[in-house]
PDB file of C-alpha atoms in Angstrom:
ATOM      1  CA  UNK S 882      -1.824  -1.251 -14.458  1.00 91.00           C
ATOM      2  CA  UNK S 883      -0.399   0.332 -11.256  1.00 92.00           C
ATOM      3  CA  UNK S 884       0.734   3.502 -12.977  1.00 94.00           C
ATOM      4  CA  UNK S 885      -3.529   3.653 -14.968  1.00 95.00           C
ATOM      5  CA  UNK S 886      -4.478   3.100 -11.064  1.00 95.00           C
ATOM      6  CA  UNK S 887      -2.089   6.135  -9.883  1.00 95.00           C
ATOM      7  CA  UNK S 888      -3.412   8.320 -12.499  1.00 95.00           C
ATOM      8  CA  UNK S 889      -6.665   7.571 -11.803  1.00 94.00           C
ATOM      9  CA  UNK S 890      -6.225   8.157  -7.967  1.00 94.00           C
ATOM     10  CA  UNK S 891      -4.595  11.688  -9.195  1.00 95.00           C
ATOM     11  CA  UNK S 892      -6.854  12.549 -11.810  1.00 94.00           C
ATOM     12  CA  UNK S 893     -10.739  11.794 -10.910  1.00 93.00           C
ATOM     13  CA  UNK S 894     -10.856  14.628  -8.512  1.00 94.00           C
ATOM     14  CA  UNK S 895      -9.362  17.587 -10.899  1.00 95.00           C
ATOM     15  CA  UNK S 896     -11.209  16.248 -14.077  1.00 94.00           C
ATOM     16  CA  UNK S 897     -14.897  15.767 -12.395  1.00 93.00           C
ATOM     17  CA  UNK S 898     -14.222  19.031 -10.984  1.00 94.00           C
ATOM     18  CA  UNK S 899     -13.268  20.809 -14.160  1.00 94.00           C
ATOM     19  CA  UNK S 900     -17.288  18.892 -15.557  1.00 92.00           C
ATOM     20  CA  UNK S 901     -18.728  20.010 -12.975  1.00 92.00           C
ATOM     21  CA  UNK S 902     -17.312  23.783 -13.141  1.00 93.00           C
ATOM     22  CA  UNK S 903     -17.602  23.426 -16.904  1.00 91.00           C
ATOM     23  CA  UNK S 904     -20.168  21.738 -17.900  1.00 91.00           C
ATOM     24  CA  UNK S 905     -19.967  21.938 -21.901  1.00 94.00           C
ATOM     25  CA  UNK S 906     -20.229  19.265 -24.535  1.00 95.00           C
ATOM     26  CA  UNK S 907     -16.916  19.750 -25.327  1.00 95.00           C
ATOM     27  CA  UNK S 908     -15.744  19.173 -21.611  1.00 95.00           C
ATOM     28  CA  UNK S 909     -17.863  16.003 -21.256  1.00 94.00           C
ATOM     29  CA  UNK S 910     -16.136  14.255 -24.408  1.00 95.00           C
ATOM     30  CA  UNK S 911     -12.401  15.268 -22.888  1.00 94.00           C
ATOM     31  CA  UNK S 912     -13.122  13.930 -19.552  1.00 94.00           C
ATOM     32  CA  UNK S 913     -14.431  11.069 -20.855  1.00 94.00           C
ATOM     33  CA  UNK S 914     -11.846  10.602 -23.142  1.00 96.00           C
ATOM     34  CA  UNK S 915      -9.383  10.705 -20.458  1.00 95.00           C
ATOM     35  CA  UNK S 916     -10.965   8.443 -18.530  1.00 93.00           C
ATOM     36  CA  UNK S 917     -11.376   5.980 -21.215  1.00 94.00           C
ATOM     37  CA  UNK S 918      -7.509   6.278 -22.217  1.00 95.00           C
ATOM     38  CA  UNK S 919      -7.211   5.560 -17.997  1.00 93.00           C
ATOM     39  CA  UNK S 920      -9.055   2.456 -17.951  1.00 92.00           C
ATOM     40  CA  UNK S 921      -8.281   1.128 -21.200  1.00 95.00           C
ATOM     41  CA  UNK S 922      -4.433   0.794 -19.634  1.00 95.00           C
ATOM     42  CA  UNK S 923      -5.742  -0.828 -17.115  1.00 92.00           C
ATOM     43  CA  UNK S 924      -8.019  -3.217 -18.099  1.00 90.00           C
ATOM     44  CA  UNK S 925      -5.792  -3.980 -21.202  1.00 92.00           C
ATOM     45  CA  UNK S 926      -3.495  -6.419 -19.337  1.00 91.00           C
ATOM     46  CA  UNK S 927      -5.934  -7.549 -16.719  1.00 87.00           C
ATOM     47  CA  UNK S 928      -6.805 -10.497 -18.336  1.00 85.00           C
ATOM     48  CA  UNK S 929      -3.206 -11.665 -18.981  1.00 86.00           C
ATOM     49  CA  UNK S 930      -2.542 -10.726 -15.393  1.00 86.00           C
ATOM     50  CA  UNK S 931      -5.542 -12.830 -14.034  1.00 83.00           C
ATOM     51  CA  UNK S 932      -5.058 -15.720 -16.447  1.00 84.00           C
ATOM     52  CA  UNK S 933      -1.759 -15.984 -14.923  1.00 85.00           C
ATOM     53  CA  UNK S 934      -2.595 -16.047 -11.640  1.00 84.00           C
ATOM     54  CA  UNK S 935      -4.191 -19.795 -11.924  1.00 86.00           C
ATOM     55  CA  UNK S 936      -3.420 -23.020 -13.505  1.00 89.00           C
ATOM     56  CA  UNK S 937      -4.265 -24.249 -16.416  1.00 88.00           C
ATOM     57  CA  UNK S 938      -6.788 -26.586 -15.789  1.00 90.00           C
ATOM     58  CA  UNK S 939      -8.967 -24.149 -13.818  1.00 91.00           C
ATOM     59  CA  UNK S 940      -8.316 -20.939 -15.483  1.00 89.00           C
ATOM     60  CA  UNK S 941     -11.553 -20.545 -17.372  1.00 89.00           C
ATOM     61  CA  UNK S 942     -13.339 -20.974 -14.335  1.00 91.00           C
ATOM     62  CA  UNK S 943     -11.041 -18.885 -12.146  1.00 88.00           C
ATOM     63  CA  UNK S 944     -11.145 -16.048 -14.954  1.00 87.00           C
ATOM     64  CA  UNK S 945     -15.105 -16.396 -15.036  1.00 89.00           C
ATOM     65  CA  UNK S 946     -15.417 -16.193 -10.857  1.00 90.00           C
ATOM     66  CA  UNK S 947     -13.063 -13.228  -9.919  1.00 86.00           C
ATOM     67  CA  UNK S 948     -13.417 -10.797 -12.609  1.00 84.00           C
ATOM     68  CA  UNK S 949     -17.367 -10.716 -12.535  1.00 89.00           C
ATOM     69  CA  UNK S 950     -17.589 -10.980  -8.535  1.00 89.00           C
ATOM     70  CA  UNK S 951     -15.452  -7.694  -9.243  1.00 85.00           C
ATOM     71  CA  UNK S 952     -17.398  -6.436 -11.465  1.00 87.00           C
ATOM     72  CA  UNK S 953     -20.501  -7.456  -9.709  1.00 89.00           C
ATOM     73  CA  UNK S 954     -19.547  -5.470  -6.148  1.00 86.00           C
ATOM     74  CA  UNK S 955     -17.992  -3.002  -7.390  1.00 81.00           C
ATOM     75  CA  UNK S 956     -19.660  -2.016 -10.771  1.00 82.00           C
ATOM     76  CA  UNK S 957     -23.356  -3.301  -9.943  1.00 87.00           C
ATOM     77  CA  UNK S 958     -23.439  -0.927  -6.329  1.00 88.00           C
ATOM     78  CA  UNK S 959     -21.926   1.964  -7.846  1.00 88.00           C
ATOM     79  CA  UNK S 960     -25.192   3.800  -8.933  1.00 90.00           C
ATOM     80  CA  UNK S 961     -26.503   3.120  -5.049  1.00 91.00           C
ATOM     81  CA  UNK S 962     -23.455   4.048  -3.786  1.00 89.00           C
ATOM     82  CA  UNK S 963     -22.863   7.483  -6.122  1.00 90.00           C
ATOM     83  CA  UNK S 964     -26.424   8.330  -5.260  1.00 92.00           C
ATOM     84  CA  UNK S 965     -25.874   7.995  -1.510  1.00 93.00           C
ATOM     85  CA  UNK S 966     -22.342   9.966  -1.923  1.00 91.00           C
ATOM     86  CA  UNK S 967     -24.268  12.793  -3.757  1.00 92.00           C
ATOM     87  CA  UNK S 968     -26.684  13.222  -1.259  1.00 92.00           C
ATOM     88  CA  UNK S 969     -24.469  13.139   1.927  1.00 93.00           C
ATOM     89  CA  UNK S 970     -22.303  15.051   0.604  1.00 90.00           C
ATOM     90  CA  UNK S 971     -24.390  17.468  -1.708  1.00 88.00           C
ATOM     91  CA  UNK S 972     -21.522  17.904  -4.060  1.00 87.00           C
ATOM     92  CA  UNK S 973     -21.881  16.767  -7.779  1.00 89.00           C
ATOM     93  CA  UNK S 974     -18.504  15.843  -7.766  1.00 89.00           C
ATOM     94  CA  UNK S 975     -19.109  12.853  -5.207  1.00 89.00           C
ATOM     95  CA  UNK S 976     -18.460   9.824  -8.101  1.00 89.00           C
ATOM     96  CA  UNK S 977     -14.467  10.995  -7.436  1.00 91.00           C
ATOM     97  CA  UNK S 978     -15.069   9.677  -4.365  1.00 90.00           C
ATOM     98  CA  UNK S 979     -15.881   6.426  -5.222  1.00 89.00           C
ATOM     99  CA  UNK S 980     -13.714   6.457  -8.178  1.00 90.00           C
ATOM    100  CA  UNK S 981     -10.681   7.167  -5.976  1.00 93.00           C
ATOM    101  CA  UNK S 982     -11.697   4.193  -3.870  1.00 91.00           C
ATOM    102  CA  UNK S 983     -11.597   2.331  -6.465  1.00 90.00           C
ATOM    103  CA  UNK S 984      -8.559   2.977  -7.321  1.00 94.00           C
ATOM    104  CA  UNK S 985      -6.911   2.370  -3.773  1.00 96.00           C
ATOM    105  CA  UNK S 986      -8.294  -1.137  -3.433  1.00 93.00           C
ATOM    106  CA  UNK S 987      -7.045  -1.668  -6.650  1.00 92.00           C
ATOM    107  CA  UNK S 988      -3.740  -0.814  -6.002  1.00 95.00           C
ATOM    108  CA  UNK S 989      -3.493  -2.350  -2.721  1.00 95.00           C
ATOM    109  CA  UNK S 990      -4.832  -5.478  -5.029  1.00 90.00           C
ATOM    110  CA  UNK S 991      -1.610  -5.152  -7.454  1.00 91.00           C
ATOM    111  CA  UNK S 992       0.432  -4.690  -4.347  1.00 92.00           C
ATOM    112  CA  UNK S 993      -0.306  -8.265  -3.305  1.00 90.00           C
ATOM    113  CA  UNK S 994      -0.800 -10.025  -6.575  1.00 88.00           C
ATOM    114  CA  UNK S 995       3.025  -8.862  -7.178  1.00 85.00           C
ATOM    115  CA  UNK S 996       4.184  -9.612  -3.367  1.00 84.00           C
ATOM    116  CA  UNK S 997       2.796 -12.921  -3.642  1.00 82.00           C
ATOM    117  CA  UNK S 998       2.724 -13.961  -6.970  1.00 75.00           C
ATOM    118  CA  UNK S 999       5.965 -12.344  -7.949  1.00 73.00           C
ATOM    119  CA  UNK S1000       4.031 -10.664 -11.314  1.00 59.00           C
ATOM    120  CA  UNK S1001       5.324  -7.820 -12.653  1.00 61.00           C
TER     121      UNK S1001
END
């Protein structure tokens, strides 16, 4: 997950870019390809990594909480906060921004689930 997160952090600016100077059918499916290949190794092991994180006897509920309060903040603001990127900035490749947020928080995220819970 840490190395999907790295690419990510390395990759959203050059590939929206390259859409956005390029903007072909051909260029939308490879970016999006990419980026699907990105976040399929990451949220491949997510829930193994989350279901160890809590006991047995609360996991379902501990599963249910986190991962949609995640997806919640950070997936149900993103079209209010890729508008407001596009228009202060006036670029159309603002979503890197956000993307490459993303990607920081969730590597500062691994950082501490491995500190802490010694996962790997």
């Amino acid at each position: 997950m840490t190395y999907a997160a790295i690419a990510a952090l390395l990759l959203a600016w050059p590939l929206l870019q390259l859409m956005v100077t390029n903007p072909t059918i051909p260029t939308l499916i490879i970016v999006i390809a990419l980026l699907g290949v990105l976040m399929a190794f990451y949220f491949g092991p997510l829930p193994a990594l989350l279901s160890s994180l809590f006991p047995a006897s609360i996991r379902g509920t501990g599963l249910a909480v986190t991962y949609n309060f995640g997806v919640t903040l950070l997936g149900g603001i993103a079209p209010l906060v890729l508008t407001w990127l596009r228009s202060v900035t006036g670029s159309l490749n603002a979503p890197s921004f956000y993307y490459m947020a993303i990607a920081v928080i969730s590597l500062v995220g691994l950082y501490f689930v491995r500190t802490r819970y010694n996962q790997r």
